[in-house]
Amino acid sequence: MPSPTTRLRADCEHCFGLCCVAPAFSASTDFAVDKPAGQPCHNLLADFGCSIHDHLRQRGFPGCTVFDCFGAGQQVAQITFGGRDWRSTPELAQPMFAAFAVMRQLHELLWYLTEAQRLTNEPDLTTAIAETERLTALDADALTTLDLDAHRAATNQLLSRVSQRLRAGTGGRELRGADLVGKRLTKLRGANLRGAYLIGADLRGADLSLADVTGADLRGANLASADLSTTIFLTQAQLDAARGDASTGLPPALRRPAPWN
């Protein structure tokens, strides 16, 4: 049985390119072309690999390099649909894509819950993890009729409570949803940065210990020499979208993006 951390990381070799087919893309700085939902990206190969995987940024697809399914792709491909793929069995395509959209959100919640359990012994976390795990085992029909909003709302309440407990006494700033685009910031210990816009922010040397960055937009943020070793609810996708260096402190569950080296 893989560890929770491993299971919640994308394993593209055991997926069927679901992130390259199921969602829609809009031509922008993140994607070079428009792509409707359910239509394969023109870079998707017959074996579900990507023809420009090593040159995505240079070819205008940086959005692909920072997308994270939290392991939902292989879960849907190998567990929900038992290894059957949408190309060999076309009638599975739409049910598979719909299930993937739900599974990704469940796996994202599992990532946050697992991280919260690593940081604190809140007893309700065990129950929440077990319930979310149960939902990931549902069949495709049950997944797509699931009241996901209700489950997400209950989970977010629990995660917010954990965050408040961890940040208590730090004197952290309340910056939830704040527009911090391009700002120079250094003292962010214990800050509530949930949903904050930190696009292009200058965070060099910043103290982000015990800061909650759930859903914060870190695209292009400069994290060189910043301390994120105890940042709360930081994800790999957020790191991949930012800029950093070899001296940026990271939590144990996350890896240093290759461009940072």
C-alpha atoms as one frame of an Amber mdcrd trajectory, in Angstrom:
protein
   0.000   0.000   0.000   1.592   3.323  -1.061   2.027   6.012   1.577  -0.606
   8.776   1.649   1.940  11.255   0.293   2.849   8.985  -2.627  -0.750   8.108
  -3.428  -1.695  11.775  -3.602   0.930  12.563  -6.231   0.271  12.282  -9.939
   1.455   9.028 -11.523   1.094   9.776 -15.227   2.284   6.318 -16.274  -0.859
   4.811 -14.752  -3.260   7.435 -16.048  -4.793   7.904 -19.508  -3.898  11.541
 -20.059  -7.077  12.652 -18.298  -5.771  16.126 -17.514  -4.944  16.518 -21.217
  -8.500  15.703 -22.293 -11.133  16.301 -19.614 -10.688  20.029 -18.806 -11.046
  22.943 -21.190  -8.064  25.225 -21.945  -8.297  28.867 -22.963  -5.528  30.456
 -25.014  -3.582  32.595 -22.551  -0.172  32.945 -20.962  -0.762  29.463 -19.489
  -1.911  27.664 -22.649  -0.978  28.323 -26.256  -4.318  27.186 -27.678  -8.026
  26.928 -26.973  -9.208  23.392 -26.186 -12.808  22.396 -25.431 -13.536  20.097
 -22.496 -13.452  16.447 -23.513 -11.248  17.000 -26.556  -7.682  15.655 -26.446
  -4.877  18.199 -26.530  -3.098  18.066 -29.880   0.127  17.252 -28.016  -1.306
  14.027 -26.535   0.306  10.893 -27.996  -1.322   7.543 -28.716   0.286   6.075
 -25.566  -1.142   8.977 -23.488   2.240  10.657 -23.194   2.941  14.276 -24.114
   4.877  15.033 -27.300   6.365  18.235 -25.827   6.689  17.164 -22.174  10.275
  18.420 -21.868   9.518  21.735 -23.589   6.094  22.713 -22.260   7.109  26.157
 -21.017   9.030  27.003 -24.170   6.105  25.922 -26.343   3.566  28.033 -24.484
   2.063  25.521 -22.057   3.357  26.532 -18.593  -0.111  25.794 -17.188   0.511
  22.101 -17.773   3.699  22.173 -15.720   1.907  23.424 -12.607  -1.292  21.383
 -12.815  -1.633  18.802 -10.032  -4.355  16.157  -9.974  -3.213  14.988  -6.504
  -3.194  11.396  -7.804  -6.810  11.497  -9.004  -5.806  10.489 -12.529  -4.427
   7.077 -11.638  -7.239   6.526  -9.122  -9.909   7.018 -11.789  -8.000   5.119
 -14.453  -6.934   2.102 -12.444  -9.497   1.849  -9.625 -12.744   3.506 -10.675
 -12.560   2.159 -14.235 -10.390  -0.885 -13.592  -7.687  -0.072 -16.120 -10.033
   0.456 -19.081  -9.196   3.557 -21.103 -11.393   6.025 -22.973  -9.722   5.397
 -26.331 -10.213   1.633 -26.382 -13.710   1.972 -24.922 -15.102   5.306 -26.211
 -18.387   4.960 -24.315 -16.398   5.370 -21.088 -15.001   8.747 -22.101 -17.636
  11.109 -20.707 -18.269   9.113 -17.485 -14.507   8.926 -16.921 -13.983  12.646
 -17.476 -16.875  13.501 -15.147 -15.537  11.169 -12.461 -12.064  12.693 -12.806
 -13.405  16.191 -12.095 -14.926  14.986  -8.812 -12.023  12.732  -7.853  -9.496
  15.521  -8.233 -11.368  17.617  -5.680 -11.626  14.693  -3.267  -7.912  13.975
  -3.580  -7.100  17.642  -3.040  -9.121  17.548   0.175  -7.264  14.384   1.181
  -3.965  16.192   0.650  -4.994  19.005   2.995  -6.437  16.625   5.580  -3.331
  14.434   5.536  -1.118  17.493   5.919  -3.282  18.734   8.797  -2.951  15.371
  10.525   0.826  15.612  10.172   0.762  18.971  11.928  -1.731  18.336  14.725
  -3.587  15.586  16.594  -7.075  17.034  16.002  -9.281  13.912  16.518 -11.857
  14.894  13.880  -9.209  14.626  11.174  -9.159  10.824  11.358 -12.906  10.696
  10.786 -12.735  13.205   7.936  -9.940  11.306   6.206 -11.807   8.012   6.490
 -14.985   9.539   5.047 -13.130  11.168   2.155 -11.328   7.899   1.434 -14.711
   6.156   1.361 -15.967   8.640  -1.210 -12.954   8.063  -3.475 -13.921   4.376
  -3.646 -17.399   5.111  -5.057 -18.234   4.005  -8.589 -18.469   6.550 -11.388
 -22.232   7.054 -11.136 -22.089   7.635  -7.395 -19.171  10.027  -7.744 -20.948
  12.252 -10.227 -24.100  12.476  -8.086 -22.188  13.129  -4.869 -23.002  16.319
  -2.933 -19.414  17.457  -3.182 -20.158  21.022  -2.090 -21.496  19.829   1.262
 -18.492  17.581   1.876 -16.065  20.319   0.880 -17.784  22.856   3.156 -17.590
  20.551   6.180 -13.960  19.713   5.436 -13.000  23.359   5.001 -14.515  24.196
   8.390 -12.319  21.555   9.989  -9.213  22.713   8.113  -9.890  26.332   9.083
 -10.130  25.290  12.720  -6.798  23.478  12.456  -5.242  26.518  10.814  -6.464
  28.856  13.533  -5.101  26.565  16.227  -1.690  26.313  14.569  -1.426  30.070
  14.006  -2.686  31.069  17.459  -0.265  33.323  19.278   1.818  34.192  16.217
   0.256  37.609  15.728  -0.081  36.791  12.044  -1.756  39.286   9.730  -5.255
  38.727   8.359  -4.729  38.787   4.574  -7.339  36.332   3.368  -8.166  37.047
  -0.281  -5.902  40.124  -0.273  -4.581  41.643  -3.508  -0.827  41.439  -2.976
   0.144  41.260  -6.644   3.738  42.416  -7.102   4.093  43.509  -3.460   7.332
  43.308  -1.487   6.570  41.333   1.688   8.846  39.774   4.298   7.035  39.458
   7.658   4.315  36.892   7.064   4.756  34.544   9.993   1.378  33.115  10.974
  -0.444  35.178   8.331  -3.783  34.071   6.969  -3.104  34.135   3.213  -6.004
  31.900   2.174  -6.988  32.782  -1.371  -4.572  35.738  -1.460  -3.264  37.008
  -4.804   0.526  36.906  -4.606   1.196  36.860  -8.344   4.693  38.212  -8.974
   5.102  39.151  -5.314   8.630  39.741  -4.031   8.910  37.330  -1.107  12.702
  37.011  -1.064  13.834  36.038   2.412  10.268  36.189   3.722   9.300  34.378
   6.915   6.261  32.294   5.936   6.451  29.975   8.920   2.971  28.895  10.083
   1.360  31.033   7.353  -1.778  29.478   5.840  -1.512  29.627   2.031  -4.554
  27.515   1.135  -5.531  28.469  -2.413  -3.098  31.410  -2.547  -1.979  32.307
  -6.081   1.825  32.219  -6.080   2.378  32.375  -9.831   5.694  34.071 -10.480
   6.225  34.936  -6.809   9.900  35.163  -5.888  10.534  32.803  -2.958  14.329
  32.920  -3.027  15.705  32.273   0.485  12.169  32.368   1.919  11.298  30.073
   4.829   8.360  27.835   3.896   9.484  24.860   5.972   6.439  25.100   8.260
   4.040  26.906   5.923   0.531  25.489   6.331  -1.263  23.760   3.428   1.334
  24.584   0.781   1.011  22.395  -2.326   3.459  21.253  -4.970   1.492  23.112
  -7.653   1.974  26.396  -5.783   5.727  25.811  -5.623   5.901  24.834  -9.283
   4.160  28.075 -10.235   6.550  30.232  -8.178  10.250  31.039  -8.400  12.757
  30.025  -5.764  16.297  28.814  -5.262  18.388  26.230  -3.449  18.087  28.153
  -0.166  14.269  28.266  -0.095  13.117  26.265   2.924  10.458  23.669   2.048
   8.113  21.379   4.003   9.186  17.703   4.098   6.350  16.452   1.864   7.236
  18.700  -1.082  10.075  18.627  -3.594  12.164  21.501  -4.922  11.082  22.323
  -8.507  13.796  21.512 -11.032  14.022  25.091 -12.432  14.959  26.344  -8.962
  18.259  24.491  -9.213
